[in-house]
Amino acid sequence: MKILNIKNGKTVLTYLAVLLIGILIGWLLIGGTEENGGQESLSTDHAAMDHAEGTIWTCSMHPQIQKDEPGNCPICGMELIPMKEDEDDGEAGQYSVKLSNAAMKIAEVEMTTIQKKAPYKEVYLPGKVMADERNIAELTARYPGRIEKLMVNFTGQEVRKGQVLAKIYSPELVTAQRELFEAIKFKETNPSYYKASRNKLKLWDLTDAQIDQIEKAGDVDFYFDVLSPISGTVTMRHIALGDYVKEGTALFQVVDLSHVWVMFDAYESDIPWIKMRDKIKFSIKSIPGREFESTVTFIDPVLNPMSRVAKVRAELDNPRDLLKPEMLADGILKTMLPGSGDQLVVPKSAVLWTGKKAVVYVMTSDHNNMFQYREIELGADAGDYYVIEAGLNEGEMVATHGVFKIDAAAQLKGEKSMMNPEGGKVSMGHNHGAMTGDKKATSVSDHGAHNMSQEEPMIMEKDMQVSEIFKEQLTEVYLVHLELQNAMYVADGSKVKIEASDVKESLEKVDMSLVKGEMHNHWMMGLPKLTVALDRIKGSDDIEEQRLAYADFTDALYSVIKMFGVVNETIYYQFCPMARNGEGAYWLSPVKEIKNPYYGDAMSSCGENKEVID
């Protein structure tokens, strides 16, 4: 009995010892965690206390997130940090945005220094071959009569100078011949009478050789020849066998095509670049692989009031009749702005357009990745550049690649931007990332500030990169919209409404979940503009109202295509200065040739290429 009690006592002591050790370990673990937690909480409290009241807390990866107190980013879950003074004001002051080095790399931002250059430009000139107006002969009847014989039976027939084209019977000429025979009898005694009789026949287009032949024959000729005054091609035949013609009636038109004109259309904005004797190279669409060269010999001083173009003429020999009237030509004239010298220029890729305003992003002089929104005044279009009239100075650096991403960052931050020219905070739309925010925050908290800096470029890459599937879906929207554009061109209002529905259906198939973060927010700001414009097109029966809405749709489509890109498409961004009641409007085309959807056949070629999007 005693032995049993001793054993039970030892067992109890063993359990008590284990329990005490477990309590001690638990206290150490829990107490340590609470201590650490207290320290972390204290650190956070001190962080908040260390900053003056009114400090703005932001996310290093999503600067549009700005709060009055510390916390976590609702998009990526990262801990908010106090906004640095240089992020808010900095050298650039108002209307500026700063990107991290990681953001600069992922957005592929490239810079160009503003400098002076001789503004050269390649001017595109559409045109067509025409006959030289100086080599056109119009044959008319010099005396009344009847067509007794035709030697030229069809147009296009080649003739030589002096060749007989037709024979005419004319009672008046018969009478004139008899007067000549009478005058011959008194040639010695009354030479003036004889001379007057010969001149009468000359006025009726008879040559000296024909009159001499009449005198020599001594008989009245009842049929007279109509002779070609030049060698060339009969382009018009106005008479038929047996026709009775009056004096002045048109008989034939003969054109010498051994020397031709090529008449080009120069758009109003290109005219200052063109001067006499400039070399122009051109190709003919029906003669592929062959290039022709000539010089400018004439510039029309008057513009066509409807198409807003002036005619520019080039001339060249055509000995083998290779060039035929009405053949279409595509000309390129490389020239320098007359009398300009070196001028400040800015690359076109640096310029964003907000209606009539031109905007660039200028890096501040300390080169700390701070970009300033700046409106500038542009002069002449110099090919890949614009001449700067005001707003930029030599030596300043502007962003020429990744500009839309800089603009998107400014827009989301609430600064002035192309899409938000008045500035102010923008609506963020719905947030797919908020549900995972707590998990991300926990992960960052667990790994510390070092891991946070490693995660920054990964988050930025996720935000800025665009899914290829998304690009393909956006490309499909662009391709479907071309049918809408064609319907605008032919001014078929009912077809326009059908095609607008097809475009909207294609737009609804774009999967917005394929783009994340800032890119997603940018899409959510562009999407309503696209849908509203399409609804306006579908809701109107007036083609002019539909075209106004289409201009707004094009503006929005251009913005999203520049931001997200397309797949395997070269797009020409084209501009008509007369659309929108003279304000001008753009459209997107798969070809360089101008085919204006705002005026259709009335002014099909009115417009110019502003940009090429690859």
mmCIF file of C-alpha atoms in Angstrom, residues 299-555:
data_model
loop_
_atom_site.group_PDB
_atom_site.id
_atom_site.type_symbol
_atom_site.label_atom_id
_atom_site.label_comp_id
_atom_site.label_asym_id
_atom_site.label_seq_id
_atom_site.Cartn_x
_atom_site.Cartn_y
_atom_site.Cartn_z
ATOM 1 C CA ILE A 299 1.957 75.661 -107.787
ATOM 2 C CA ASP A 300 -1.649 76.785 -107.998
ATOM 3 C CA PRO A 301 -2.027 80.101 -106.137
ATOM 4 C CA VAL A 302 -5.682 79.350 -105.314
ATOM 5 C CA LEU A 303 -7.004 76.560 -103.060
ATOM 6 C CA ASN A 304 -10.048 74.501 -103.900
ATOM 7 C CA PRO A 305 -12.633 75.807 -101.384
ATOM 8 C CA MET A 306 -14.241 72.388 -100.988
ATOM 9 C CA SER A 307 -11.285 70.011 -100.712
ATOM 10 C CA ARG A 308 -8.829 72.596 -99.295
ATOM 11 C CA VAL A 309 -6.057 71.468 -101.628
ATOM 12 C CA ALA A 310 -3.922 73.263 -104.210
ATOM 13 C CA LYS A 311 -2.684 71.731 -107.449
ATOM 14 C CA VAL A 312 1.046 71.095 -107.830
ATOM 15 C CA ARG A 313 2.298 70.241 -111.332
ATOM 16 C CA ALA A 314 5.223 68.159 -112.489
ATOM 17 C CA GLU A 315 6.103 67.468 -116.136
ATOM 18 C CA LEU A 316 7.996 64.722 -117.908
ATOM 19 C CA ASP A 317 8.526 63.221 -121.343
ATOM 20 C CA ASN A 318 6.464 60.184 -122.281
ATOM 21 C CA PRO A 319 7.990 58.913 -125.549
ATOM 22 C CA ARG A 320 6.549 55.402 -125.339
ATOM 23 C CA ASP A 321 3.123 56.468 -124.077
ATOM 24 C CA LEU A 322 3.767 54.538 -120.863
ATOM 25 C CA LEU A 323 1.928 57.154 -118.836
ATOM 26 C CA LYS A 324 -1.707 57.571 -119.728
ATOM 27 C CA PRO A 325 -4.161 60.255 -118.613
ATOM 28 C CA GLU A 326 -6.083 59.507 -115.393
ATOM 29 C CA MET A 327 -3.491 57.031 -114.076
ATOM 30 C CA LEU A 328 -3.204 57.456 -110.284
ATOM 31 C CA ALA A 329 0.122 58.531 -108.820
ATOM 32 C CA ASP A 330 1.637 58.602 -105.322
ATOM 33 C CA GLY A 331 4.281 61.287 -104.966
ATOM 34 C CA ILE A 332 6.855 61.973 -102.252
ATOM 35 C CA LEU A 333 8.555 65.352 -102.031
ATOM 36 C CA LYS A 334 11.414 65.696 -99.537
ATOM 37 C CA THR A 335 12.035 69.314 -98.726
ATOM 38 C CA MET A 336 13.051 71.817 -96.069
ATOM 39 C CA LEU A 337 10.742 74.558 -94.864
ATOM 40 C CA PRO A 338 11.623 77.542 -97.103
ATOM 41 C CA GLY A 339 13.724 80.182 -95.351
ATOM 42 C CA SER A 340 13.560 78.417 -91.975
ATOM 43 C CA GLY A 341 17.147 77.385 -91.107
ATOM 44 C CA ASP A 342 17.687 75.470 -87.871
ATOM 45 C CA GLN A 343 14.695 75.528 -85.525
ATOM 46 C CA LEU A 344 13.694 73.879 -82.262
ATOM 47 C CA VAL A 345 11.844 70.650 -82.988
ATOM 48 C CA VAL A 346 10.116 68.000 -80.872
ATOM 49 C CA PRO A 347 9.556 64.356 -81.909
ATOM 50 C CA LYS A 348 5.960 63.556 -82.796
ATOM 51 C CA SER A 349 6.014 60.572 -80.447
ATOM 52 C CA ALA A 350 6.424 62.983 -77.520
ATOM 53 C CA VAL A 351 3.248 64.925 -78.269
ATOM 54 C CA LEU A 352 -0.186 64.081 -76.895
ATOM 55 C CA TRP A 353 -3.192 65.848 -78.371
ATOM 56 C CA THR A 354 -6.111 67.106 -76.275
ATOM 57 C CA GLY A 355 -8.342 68.527 -78.970
ATOM 58 C CA LYS A 356 -6.414 71.498 -80.312
ATOM 59 C CA LYS A 357 -3.891 71.543 -77.465
ATOM 60 C CA ALA A 358 -0.524 69.784 -77.667
ATOM 61 C CA VAL A 359 0.940 68.330 -74.470
ATOM 62 C CA VAL A 360 4.374 66.918 -73.578
ATOM 63 C CA TYR A 361 5.906 65.547 -70.378
ATOM 64 C CA VAL A 362 9.164 67.324 -69.506
ATOM 65 C CA MET A 363 11.695 65.804 -67.089
ATOM 66 C CA THR A 364 12.806 68.255 -64.426
ATOM 67 C CA SER A 365 16.414 69.451 -64.514
ATOM 68 C CA ASP A 366 17.481 67.336 -61.507
ATOM 69 C CA HIS A 367 16.647 64.178 -63.543
ATOM 70 C CA ASN A 368 14.910 62.520 -60.579
ATOM 71 C CA ASN A 369 12.189 60.849 -62.691
ATOM 72 C CA MET A 370 9.821 63.763 -62.075
ATOM 73 C CA PHE A 371 7.783 64.701 -65.157
ATOM 74 C CA GLN A 372 5.949 67.957 -65.656
ATOM 75 C CA TYR A 373 2.757 68.243 -67.720
ATOM 76 C CA ARG A 374 3.245 71.112 -70.162
ATOM 77 C CA GLU A 375 1.112 72.555 -72.948
ATOM 78 C CA ILE A 376 3.123 73.778 -75.943
ATOM 79 C CA GLU A 377 2.488 75.595 -79.208
ATOM 80 C CA LEU A 378 3.492 73.794 -82.388
ATOM 81 C CA GLY A 379 4.372 75.129 -85.808
ATOM 82 C CA ALA A 380 4.854 73.260 -89.061
ATOM 83 C CA ASP A 381 4.619 69.486 -89.324
ATOM 84 C CA ALA A 382 8.180 68.349 -90.155
ATOM 85 C CA GLY A 383 7.748 64.657 -90.844
ATOM 86 C CA ASP A 384 8.793 62.849 -87.646
ATOM 87 C CA TYR A 385 8.970 66.192 -85.815
ATOM 88 C CA TYR A 386 6.973 69.329 -85.118
ATOM 89 C CA VAL A 387 8.526 72.793 -85.157
ATOM 90 C CA ILE A 388 8.205 74.347 -81.681
ATOM 91 C CA GLU A 389 6.676 77.814 -81.542
ATOM 92 C CA ALA A 390 6.508 78.156 -77.743
ATOM 93 C CA GLY A 391 6.610 76.131 -74.537
ATOM 94 C CA LEU A 392 9.949 74.284 -74.769
ATOM 95 C CA ASN A 393 13.567 75.397 -74.559
ATOM 96 C CA GLU A 394 16.723 73.962 -76.060
ATOM 97 C CA GLY A 395 18.303 71.343 -73.793
ATOM 98 C CA GLU A 396 15.111 70.304 -72.005
ATOM 99 C CA MET A 397 14.291 66.588 -72.005
ATOM 100 C CA VAL A 398 10.886 65.227 -73.004
ATOM 101 C CA ALA A 399 9.508 61.703 -72.840
ATOM 102 C CA THR A 400 9.212 60.164 -76.317
ATOM 103 C CA HIS A 401 8.310 56.590 -75.386
ATOM 104 C CA GLY A 402 6.001 55.445 -72.608
ATOM 105 C CA VAL A 403 4.292 58.849 -72.680
ATOM 106 C CA PHE A 404 0.805 57.370 -72.351
ATOM 107 C CA LYS A 405 1.861 55.459 -69.242
ATOM 108 C CA ILE A 406 3.236 58.633 -67.682
ATOM 109 C CA ASP A 407 -0.030 60.352 -68.563
ATOM 110 C CA ALA A 408 -2.008 57.496 -67.010
ATOM 111 C CA ALA A 409 -0.018 57.811 -63.781
ATOM 112 C CA ALA A 410 -0.705 61.560 -63.714
ATOM 113 C CA GLN A 411 -4.372 60.975 -64.415
ATOM 114 C CA LEU A 412 -4.744 58.445 -61.616
ATOM 115 C CA LYS A 413 -2.864 60.728 -59.236
ATOM 116 C CA GLY A 414 -5.367 63.463 -59.973
ATOM 117 C CA GLU A 415 -2.938 65.735 -61.817
ATOM 118 C CA LYS A 416 -3.527 67.348 -65.175
ATOM 119 C CA SER A 417 -3.367 64.813 -68.000
ATOM 120 C CA MET A 418 -4.417 64.335 -71.601
ATOM 121 C CA MET A 419 -7.636 62.538 -70.596
ATOM 122 C CA ASN A 420 -8.210 64.788 -67.576
ATOM 123 C CA PRO A 421 -7.007 68.262 -68.635
ATOM 124 C CA GLU A 422 -8.658 70.005 -65.687
ATOM 125 C CA GLY A 423 -6.964 67.789 -63.095
ATOM 126 C CA GLY A 424 -8.625 66.516 -59.940
ATOM 127 C CA LYS A 425 -9.165 63.045 -58.564
ATOM 128 C CA VAL A 426 -10.696 60.501 -60.885
ATOM 129 C CA SER A 427 -13.125 57.731 -60.074
ATOM 130 C CA MET A 428 -11.294 54.456 -59.606
ATOM 131 C CA GLY A 429 -14.208 52.274 -60.644
ATOM 132 C CA HIS A 430 -14.656 48.846 -59.078
ATOM 133 C CA ASN A 431 -11.626 47.171 -57.512
ATOM 134 C CA HIS A 432 -10.982 43.506 -58.200
ATOM 135 C CA GLY A 433 -7.819 43.584 -56.096
ATOM 136 C CA ALA A 434 -9.360 44.643 -52.766
ATOM 137 C CA MET A 435 -10.334 41.086 -51.814
ATOM 138 C CA THR A 436 -6.698 39.980 -51.815
ATOM 139 C CA GLY A 437 -5.384 43.136 -50.163
ATOM 140 C CA ASP A 438 -5.233 41.689 -46.615
ATOM 141 C CA LYS A 439 -3.256 38.653 -47.754
ATOM 142 C CA LYS A 440 -0.756 40.823 -49.568
ATOM 143 C CA ALA A 441 -0.452 43.099 -46.558
ATOM 144 C CA THR A 442 0.239 40.140 -44.272
ATOM 145 C CA SER A 443 2.877 38.846 -46.654
ATOM 146 C CA VAL A 444 4.644 42.193 -46.763
ATOM 147 C CA SER A 445 4.448 42.567 -43.018
ATOM 148 C CA ASP A 446 5.933 39.101 -42.538
ATOM 149 C CA HIS A 447 8.877 39.639 -44.866
ATOM 150 C CA GLY A 448 9.757 43.215 -43.942
ATOM 151 C CA ALA A 449 10.876 46.249 -45.824
ATOM 152 C CA HIS A 450 13.626 44.424 -47.744
ATOM 153 C CA ASN A 451 11.154 42.062 -49.373
ATOM 154 C CA MET A 452 8.821 44.993 -50.036
ATOM 155 C CA SER A 453 11.469 46.633 -52.199
ATOM 156 C CA GLN A 454 11.951 43.347 -54.057
ATOM 157 C CA GLU A 455 8.208 43.013 -54.652
ATOM 158 C CA GLU A 456 7.842 46.560 -56.049
ATOM 159 C CA PRO A 457 9.002 45.836 -59.631
ATOM 160 C CA MET A 458 6.944 42.631 -59.704
ATOM 161 C CA ILE A 459 3.782 44.508 -58.769
ATOM 162 C CA MET A 460 4.579 47.254 -61.266
ATOM 163 C CA GLU A 461 5.197 44.687 -63.983
ATOM 164 C CA LYS A 462 1.866 43.072 -63.213
ATOM 165 C CA ASP A 463 0.160 46.469 -63.392
ATOM 166 C CA MET A 464 1.799 47.724 -66.600
ATOM 167 C CA GLN A 465 2.126 44.657 -68.804
ATOM 168 C CA VAL A 466 -0.790 43.868 -71.124
ATOM 169 C CA SER A 467 -2.014 40.367 -71.863
ATOM 170 C CA GLU A 468 -1.617 39.278 -75.489
ATOM 171 C CA ILE A 469 -5.166 37.909 -75.350
ATOM 172 C CA PHE A 470 -6.413 41.344 -74.309
ATOM 173 C CA LYS A 471 -4.490 42.912 -77.211
ATOM 174 C CA GLU A 472 -6.055 40.429 -79.633
ATOM 175 C CA GLN A 473 -9.534 41.281 -78.341
ATOM 176 C CA LEU A 474 -8.845 45.011 -78.709
ATOM 177 C CA THR A 475 -7.473 44.403 -82.205
ATOM 178 C CA GLU A 476 -10.759 42.711 -83.106
ATOM 179 C CA VAL A 477 -12.665 45.817 -81.947
ATOM 180 C CA TYR A 478 -10.475 47.950 -84.230
ATOM 181 C CA LEU A 479 -10.993 45.631 -87.217
ATOM 182 C CA VAL A 480 -14.779 45.467 -86.726
ATOM 183 C CA HIS A 481 -14.893 49.253 -86.425
ATOM 184 C CA LEU A 482 -13.489 49.550 -89.981
ATOM 185 C CA GLU A 483 -16.862 48.371 -91.323
ATOM 186 C CA LEU A 484 -18.500 51.175 -89.358
ATOM 187 C CA GLN A 485 -16.004 53.562 -90.937
ATOM 188 C CA ASN A 486 -16.891 52.339 -94.440
ATOM 189 C CA ALA A 487 -20.586 52.876 -93.716
ATOM 190 C CA MET A 488 -19.763 56.441 -92.615
ATOM 191 C CA TYR A 489 -17.904 56.970 -95.888
ATOM 192 C CA VAL A 490 -20.891 55.954 -98.058
ATOM 193 C CA ALA A 491 -23.256 57.899 -95.742
ATOM 194 C CA ASP A 492 -25.589 54.925 -95.243
ATOM 195 C CA GLY A 493 -27.294 55.806 -91.948
ATOM 196 C CA SER A 494 -29.112 52.490 -91.497
ATOM 197 C CA LYS A 495 -25.934 50.485 -92.161
ATOM 198 C CA VAL A 496 -24.054 52.753 -89.764
ATOM 199 C CA LYS A 497 -26.433 51.764 -86.951
ATOM 200 C CA ILE A 498 -26.012 48.057 -87.732
ATOM 201 C CA GLU A 499 -22.221 48.310 -87.794
ATOM 202 C CA ALA A 500 -22.202 50.324 -84.549
ATOM 203 C CA SER A 501 -24.095 47.462 -82.885
ATOM 204 C CA ASP A 502 -21.482 45.009 -84.164
ATOM 205 C CA VAL A 503 -18.673 47.158 -82.772
ATOM 206 C CA LYS A 504 -20.382 47.344 -79.380
ATOM 207 C CA GLU A 505 -20.868 43.576 -79.372
ATOM 208 C CA SER A 506 -17.158 43.139 -80.094
ATOM 209 C CA LEU A 507 -16.320 45.643 -77.355
ATOM 210 C CA GLU A 508 -18.388 43.711 -74.820
ATOM 211 C CA LYS A 509 -16.291 40.601 -75.534
ATOM 212 C CA VAL A 510 -13.130 42.313 -74.291
ATOM 213 C CA ASP A 511 -12.205 40.653 -70.978
ATOM 214 C CA MET A 512 -11.358 43.506 -68.603
ATOM 215 C CA SER A 513 -10.042 41.062 -65.986
ATOM 216 C CA LEU A 514 -6.999 40.456 -68.211
ATOM 217 C CA VAL A 515 -5.557 43.861 -67.279
ATOM 218 C CA LYS A 516 -4.590 44.697 -63.713
ATOM 219 C CA GLY A 517 -3.906 47.644 -61.482
ATOM 220 C CA GLU A 518 -3.380 50.993 -63.173
ATOM 221 C CA MET A 519 -3.916 49.505 -66.623
ATOM 222 C CA HIS A 520 -7.273 48.149 -65.501
ATOM 223 C CA ASN A 521 -8.249 51.551 -64.129
ATOM 224 C CA HIS A 522 -7.263 53.216 -67.389
ATOM 225 C CA TRP A 523 -9.418 50.766 -69.354
ATOM 226 C CA MET A 524 -12.344 51.440 -67.013
ATOM 227 C CA MET A 525 -12.027 55.154 -67.753
ATOM 228 C CA GLY A 526 -11.841 54.659 -71.531
ATOM 229 C CA LEU A 527 -14.606 52.068 -71.837
ATOM 230 C CA PRO A 528 -17.541 54.402 -70.980
ATOM 231 C CA LYS A 529 -16.411 56.905 -73.628
ATOM 232 C CA LEU A 530 -16.443 54.157 -76.266
ATOM 233 C CA THR A 531 -19.864 52.827 -75.294
ATOM 234 C CA VAL A 532 -21.477 56.269 -74.975
ATOM 235 C CA ALA A 533 -20.257 57.257 -78.456
ATOM 236 C CA LEU A 534 -21.554 53.993 -79.953
ATOM 237 C CA ASP A 535 -24.929 54.495 -78.266
ATOM 238 C CA ARG A 536 -25.121 57.995 -79.758
ATOM 239 C CA ILE A 537 -24.409 56.565 -83.213
ATOM 240 C CA LYS A 538 -27.084 53.891 -82.825
ATOM 241 C CA GLY A 539 -29.604 56.370 -81.431
ATOM 242 C CA SER A 540 -29.507 58.808 -84.360
ATOM 243 C CA ASP A 541 -30.840 58.672 -87.918
ATOM 244 C CA ASP A 542 -28.928 61.792 -88.991
ATOM 245 C CA ILE A 543 -25.637 60.880 -90.691
ATOM 246 C CA GLU A 544 -24.036 64.169 -89.592
ATOM 247 C CA GLU A 545 -24.888 63.480 -85.949
ATOM 248 C CA GLN A 546 -23.571 59.954 -86.373
ATOM 249 C CA ARG A 547 -20.306 61.319 -87.767
ATOM 250 C CA LEU A 548 -19.901 63.684 -84.811
ATOM 251 C CA ALA A 549 -20.346 60.749 -82.431
ATOM 252 C CA TYR A 550 -17.943 58.682 -84.532
ATOM 253 C CA ALA A 551 -15.289 61.381 -84.075
ATOM 254 C CA ASP A 552 -15.654 61.032 -80.285
ATOM 255 C CA PHE A 553 -15.482 57.243 -80.604
ATOM 256 C CA THR A 554 -12.263 57.520 -82.626
ATOM 257 C CA ASP A 555 -10.679 59.787 -80.000
#
